[in-house]
Tab-separated table of C-alpha atoms in Angstrom:
chain	number	residue	atom	x	y	z
A	1	UNK	CA	-67.506	55.203	3.242
A	2	UNK	CA	-64.933	57.504	1.696
A	3	UNK	CA	-63.617	57.071	-1.857
A	4	UNK	CA	-60.061	55.789	-1.604
A	5	UNK	CA	-59.102	57.752	-4.728
A	6	UNK	CA	-59.868	60.910	-2.788
A	7	UNK	CA	-57.510	60.264	0.100
A	8	UNK	CA	-53.780	61.017	0.034
A	9	UNK	CA	-51.481	58.036	-0.283
A	10	UNK	CA	-48.814	59.358	2.074
A	11	UNK	CA	-48.520	58.939	5.808
A	12	UNK	CA	-51.033	60.777	7.929
A	13	UNK	CA	-49.502	63.181	10.406
A	14	UNK	CA	-49.847	62.351	14.113
A	15	UNK	CA	-52.248	65.275	14.440
A	16	UNK	CA	-54.506	63.716	11.807
A	17	UNK	CA	-54.776	60.291	13.363
A	18	UNK	CA	-57.061	59.079	16.094
A	19	UNK	CA	-55.368	58.133	19.366
A	20	UNK	CA	-54.452	54.477	19.690
A	21	UNK	CA	-57.019	53.879	22.436
A	22	UNK	CA	-59.785	55.374	20.289
A	23	UNK	CA	-58.931	53.098	17.354
A	24	UNK	CA	-58.969	50.070	19.656
A	25	UNK	CA	-62.348	51.113	21.053
A	26	UNK	CA	-63.788	51.559	17.547
A	27	UNK	CA	-62.448	48.167	16.516
A	28	UNK	CA	-64.086	46.551	19.560
A	29	UNK	CA	-67.404	48.217	18.672
A	30	UNK	CA	-67.075	47.086	15.059
A	31	UNK	CA	-66.472	43.524	16.245
A	32	UNK	CA	-70.042	43.418	17.588
A	33	UNK	CA	-71.534	44.769	14.356
A	34	UNK	CA	-71.469	48.518	14.992
A	35	UNK	CA	-71.389	49.892	11.437
A	36	UNK	CA	-71.123	53.501	12.555
A	37	UNK	CA	-68.006	52.701	14.579
A	38	UNK	CA	-66.535	50.864	11.604
A	39	UNK	CA	-67.213	53.849	9.324
A	40	UNK	CA	-65.402	56.105	11.779
A	41	UNK	CA	-62.540	53.618	11.957
A	42	UNK	CA	-62.382	53.558	8.158
A	43	UNK	CA	-62.219	57.352	7.965
A	44	UNK	CA	-59.462	57.443	10.583
A	45	UNK	CA	-57.102	54.943	8.933
A	46	UNK	CA	-58.046	54.643	5.245
A	47	UNK	CA	-55.454	57.140	3.967
A	48	UNK	CA	-52.579	55.453	5.786
A	49	UNK	CA	-53.741	51.954	4.897
A	50	UNK	CA	-54.166	52.882	1.224
A	51	UNK	CA	-50.694	54.455	1.202
A	52	UNK	CA	-49.164	51.239	2.522
A	53	UNK	CA	-50.983	49.113	-0.054
A	54	UNK	CA	-50.058	51.458	-2.903
A	55	UNK	CA	-46.399	51.290	-1.962
A	56	UNK	CA	-46.472	47.487	-2.271
A	57	UNK	CA	-48.865	47.024	-5.214
A	58	UNK	CA	-47.861	50.189	-7.165
A	59	UNK	CA	-51.036	50.290	-9.268
A	60	UNK	CA	-53.647	52.752	-7.853
A	61	UNK	CA	-56.713	50.872	-9.131
A	62	UNK	CA	-55.499	47.535	-7.787
A	63	UNK	CA	-54.447	49.239	-4.557
A	64	UNK	CA	-57.999	50.483	-4.065
A	65	UNK	CA	-59.323	46.946	-4.574
A	66	UNK	CA	-56.788	45.496	-2.146
A	67	UNK	CA	-57.577	48.196	0.430
A	68	UNK	CA	-61.281	47.381	0.210
A	69	UNK	CA	-60.455	43.674	0.622
A	70	UNK	CA	-58.378	44.546	3.680
A	71	UNK	CA	-61.235	46.532	5.234
A	72	UNK	CA	-63.627	43.669	4.541
A	73	UNK	CA	-61.202	41.318	6.304
A	74	UNK	CA	-60.913	43.765	9.219
A	75	UNK	CA	-64.720	43.903	9.511
A	76	UNK	CA	-65.047	40.103	9.393
A	77	UNK	CA	-62.213	39.359	11.830
A	78	UNK	CA	-62.434	42.295	14.231
A	79	UNK	CA	-63.242	39.898	17.074
A	80	UNK	CA	-59.717	38.452	16.720
A	81	UNK	CA	-58.013	41.721	17.593
A	82	UNK	CA	-56.133	41.392	20.878
A	83	UNK	CA	-55.103	44.734	22.337
A	84	UNK	CA	-52.607	42.957	24.567
A	85	UNK	CA	-50.604	41.835	21.526
A	86	UNK	CA	-50.318	45.159	19.724
A	87	UNK	CA	-52.068	48.320	18.586
A	88	UNK	CA	-55.262	48.415	16.542
A	89	UNK	CA	-53.467	50.359	13.817
A	90	UNK	CA	-50.646	47.828	13.700
A	91	UNK	CA	-53.124	44.946	13.471
A	92	UNK	CA	-55.001	46.586	10.593
A	93	UNK	CA	-51.817	47.595	8.755
A	94	UNK	CA	-50.540	44.016	8.997
A	95	UNK	CA	-53.752	42.732	7.381
A	96	UNK	CA	-53.450	45.334	4.620
A	97	UNK	CA	-49.786	44.532	4.015
A	98	UNK	CA	-50.487	40.801	3.737
A	99	UNK	CA	-53.340	41.448	1.300
A	100	UNK	CA	-51.026	43.638	-0.794
A	101	UNK	CA	-48.262	41.026	-0.822
A	102	UNK	CA	-50.809	38.351	-1.773
A	103	UNK	CA	-51.972	40.487	-4.719
A	104	UNK	CA	-48.402	40.982	-5.952
A	105	UNK	CA	-47.663	37.249	-5.630
A	106	UNK	CA	-50.890	36.401	-7.452
A	107	UNK	CA	-49.971	38.743	-10.310
A	108	UNK	CA	-46.499	37.228	-10.508
A	109	UNK	CA	-47.948	33.719	-10.567
A	110	UNK	CA	-50.330	34.699	-13.369
A	111	UNK	CA	-47.407	36.083	-15.330
A	112	UNK	CA	-45.488	32.874	-14.852
A	113	UNK	CA	-48.477	30.861	-16.069
A	114	UNK	CA	-48.764	33.083	-19.137
A	115	UNK	CA	-45.167	32.303	-20.043
A	116	UNK	CA	-45.158	28.647	-19.003
A	117	UNK	CA	-45.642	27.252	-22.506
A	118	UNK	CA	-42.765	29.289	-23.893
A	119	UNK	CA	-40.528	28.391	-20.971
A	120	UNK	CA	-41.348	24.671	-21.254
A	121	UNK	CA	-39.959	24.674	-24.788
A	122	UNK	CA	-36.675	26.304	-23.850
A	123	UNK	CA	-33.485	24.364	-23.158
A	124	UNK	CA	-32.550	24.871	-19.503
A	125	UNK	CA	-29.081	23.880	-18.447
A	126	UNK	CA	-28.613	21.752	-15.353
A	127	UNK	CA	-27.063	24.466	-13.204
A	128	UNK	CA	-30.016	26.833	-13.713
A	129	UNK	CA	-32.439	24.094	-12.721
A	130	UNK	CA	-30.400	23.235	-9.634
A	131	UNK	CA	-30.190	26.908	-8.644
A	132	UNK	CA	-33.956	27.329	-9.014
A	133	UNK	CA	-34.611	24.232	-6.896
A	134	UNK	CA	-32.203	25.432	-4.212
A	135	UNK	CA	-33.842	28.877	-4.116
A	136	UNK	CA	-37.271	27.278	-3.772
A	137	UNK	CA	-36.106	25.114	-0.862
A	138	UNK	CA	-34.529	28.127	0.872
A	139	UNK	CA	-37.688	30.208	0.415
A	140	UNK	CA	-39.762	27.430	2.002
A	141	UNK	CA	-37.341	27.255	4.960
A	142	UNK	CA	-37.698	31.004	5.494
A	143	UNK	CA	-41.516	30.831	5.295
A	144	UNK	CA	-41.562	28.075	7.927
A	145	UNK	CA	-39.126	30.012	10.114
A	146	UNK	CA	-41.333	33.134	9.927
A	147	UNK	CA	-44.200	31.100	11.396
A	148	UNK	CA	-42.136	30.566	14.568
A	149	UNK	CA	-42.103	34.310	15.310
A	150	UNK	CA	-44.625	36.071	17.488
A	151	UNK	CA	-47.281	38.019	15.526
A	152	UNK	CA	-45.662	41.275	16.709
A	153	UNK	CA	-42.196	40.224	15.510
A	154	UNK	CA	-43.510	38.862	12.216
A	155	UNK	CA	-45.540	42.000	11.481
A	156	UNK	CA	-42.557	44.277	12.111
A	157	UNK	CA	-40.203	42.120	10.029
A	158	UNK	CA	-42.647	41.873	7.125
A	159	UNK	CA	-42.947	45.655	6.960
A	160	UNK	CA	-39.191	46.230	7.299
A	161	UNK	CA	-37.885	43.561	4.947
A	162	UNK	CA	-40.735	42.658	2.594
A	163	UNK	CA	-42.333	46.100	2.554
A	164	UNK	CA	-39.015	47.967	2.430
A	165	UNK	CA	-39.882	50.416	5.209
A	166	UNK	CA	-37.374	52.073	7.544
A	167	UNK	CA	-37.472	51.393	11.271
A	168	UNK	CA	-39.021	54.829	11.803
A	169	UNK	CA	-41.752	54.114	9.231
A	170	UNK	CA	-42.460	50.718	10.807
A	171	UNK	CA	-42.787	52.387	14.212
A	172	UNK	CA	-45.242	54.930	12.792
A	173	UNK	CA	-47.318	52.317	10.966
A	174	UNK	CA	-47.549	50.048	13.996
A	175	UNK	CA	-48.153	52.977	16.344
A	176	UNK	CA	-45.084	52.057	18.431
A	177	UNK	CA	-42.146	53.915	19.962
A	178	UNK	CA	-39.126	53.683	17.651
A	179	UNK	CA	-37.158	51.670	20.245
A	180	UNK	CA	-39.940	49.088	20.523
A	181	UNK	CA	-40.129	48.676	16.743
A	182	UNK	CA	-36.348	48.214	16.542
A	183	UNK	CA	-36.467	45.646	19.346
A	184	UNK	CA	-39.194	43.621	17.611
A	185	UNK	CA	-37.243	43.629	14.347
A	186	UNK	CA	-33.970	42.707	16.070
A	187	UNK	CA	-35.545	39.956	18.190
A	188	UNK	CA	-37.345	38.588	15.147
A	189	UNK	CA	-34.105	38.466	13.168
A	190	UNK	CA	-32.312	36.712	16.019
A	191	UNK	CA	-35.073	34.134	16.262
A	192	UNK	CA	-35.045	33.617	12.494
A	193	UNK	CA	-31.267	33.153	12.545
A	194	UNK	CA	-31.507	30.604	15.343
A	195	UNK	CA	-34.378	28.744	13.636
A	196	UNK	CA	-32.514	28.601	10.339
A	197	UNK	CA	-29.279	27.578	12.072
A	198	UNK	CA	-27.267	30.469	10.637
A	199	UNK	CA	-23.995	31.731	12.026
A	200	UNK	CA	-24.162	35.130	13.695
């Protein structure tokens, strides 16, 4: 398989990407153990997937590790891909994005553990503690609300709001028309608002 350091981290132009149907076919072949199909799939999407991971993780070496973890997950779970629920590229990019977010969260947690002794010996006023508890409760509510979305809505929202991508970039990454990407994001936000009981 190709060295991820050798591939560009930016988006691949439409001319440089395999058609959506071809990617889906390769993913189906990979799901039954076809290593040659998986290698072709890897070559077709590795630059774009690595670019997405690098944008989230920032560190090139860690981004390469995360990208390899994502491809391993894609290989192991290829049988779960459902073409009726979205494109092959979108499915793979969602896996890569989640792996990248997990790596960032893991690094943040490690940093918090490294500073825990120091922080435990600091005087914390009551308001700061209350604010931290409130933020934690709100974050948990949002995580639960995200689970009520369809996979298509959740994937689009994660890229737009956690990944920081524009609607156009989300559409490109998920191999969707711009209008469809906007609709998924809008519908996901509406469903989140309703689940959380927020005023429109």
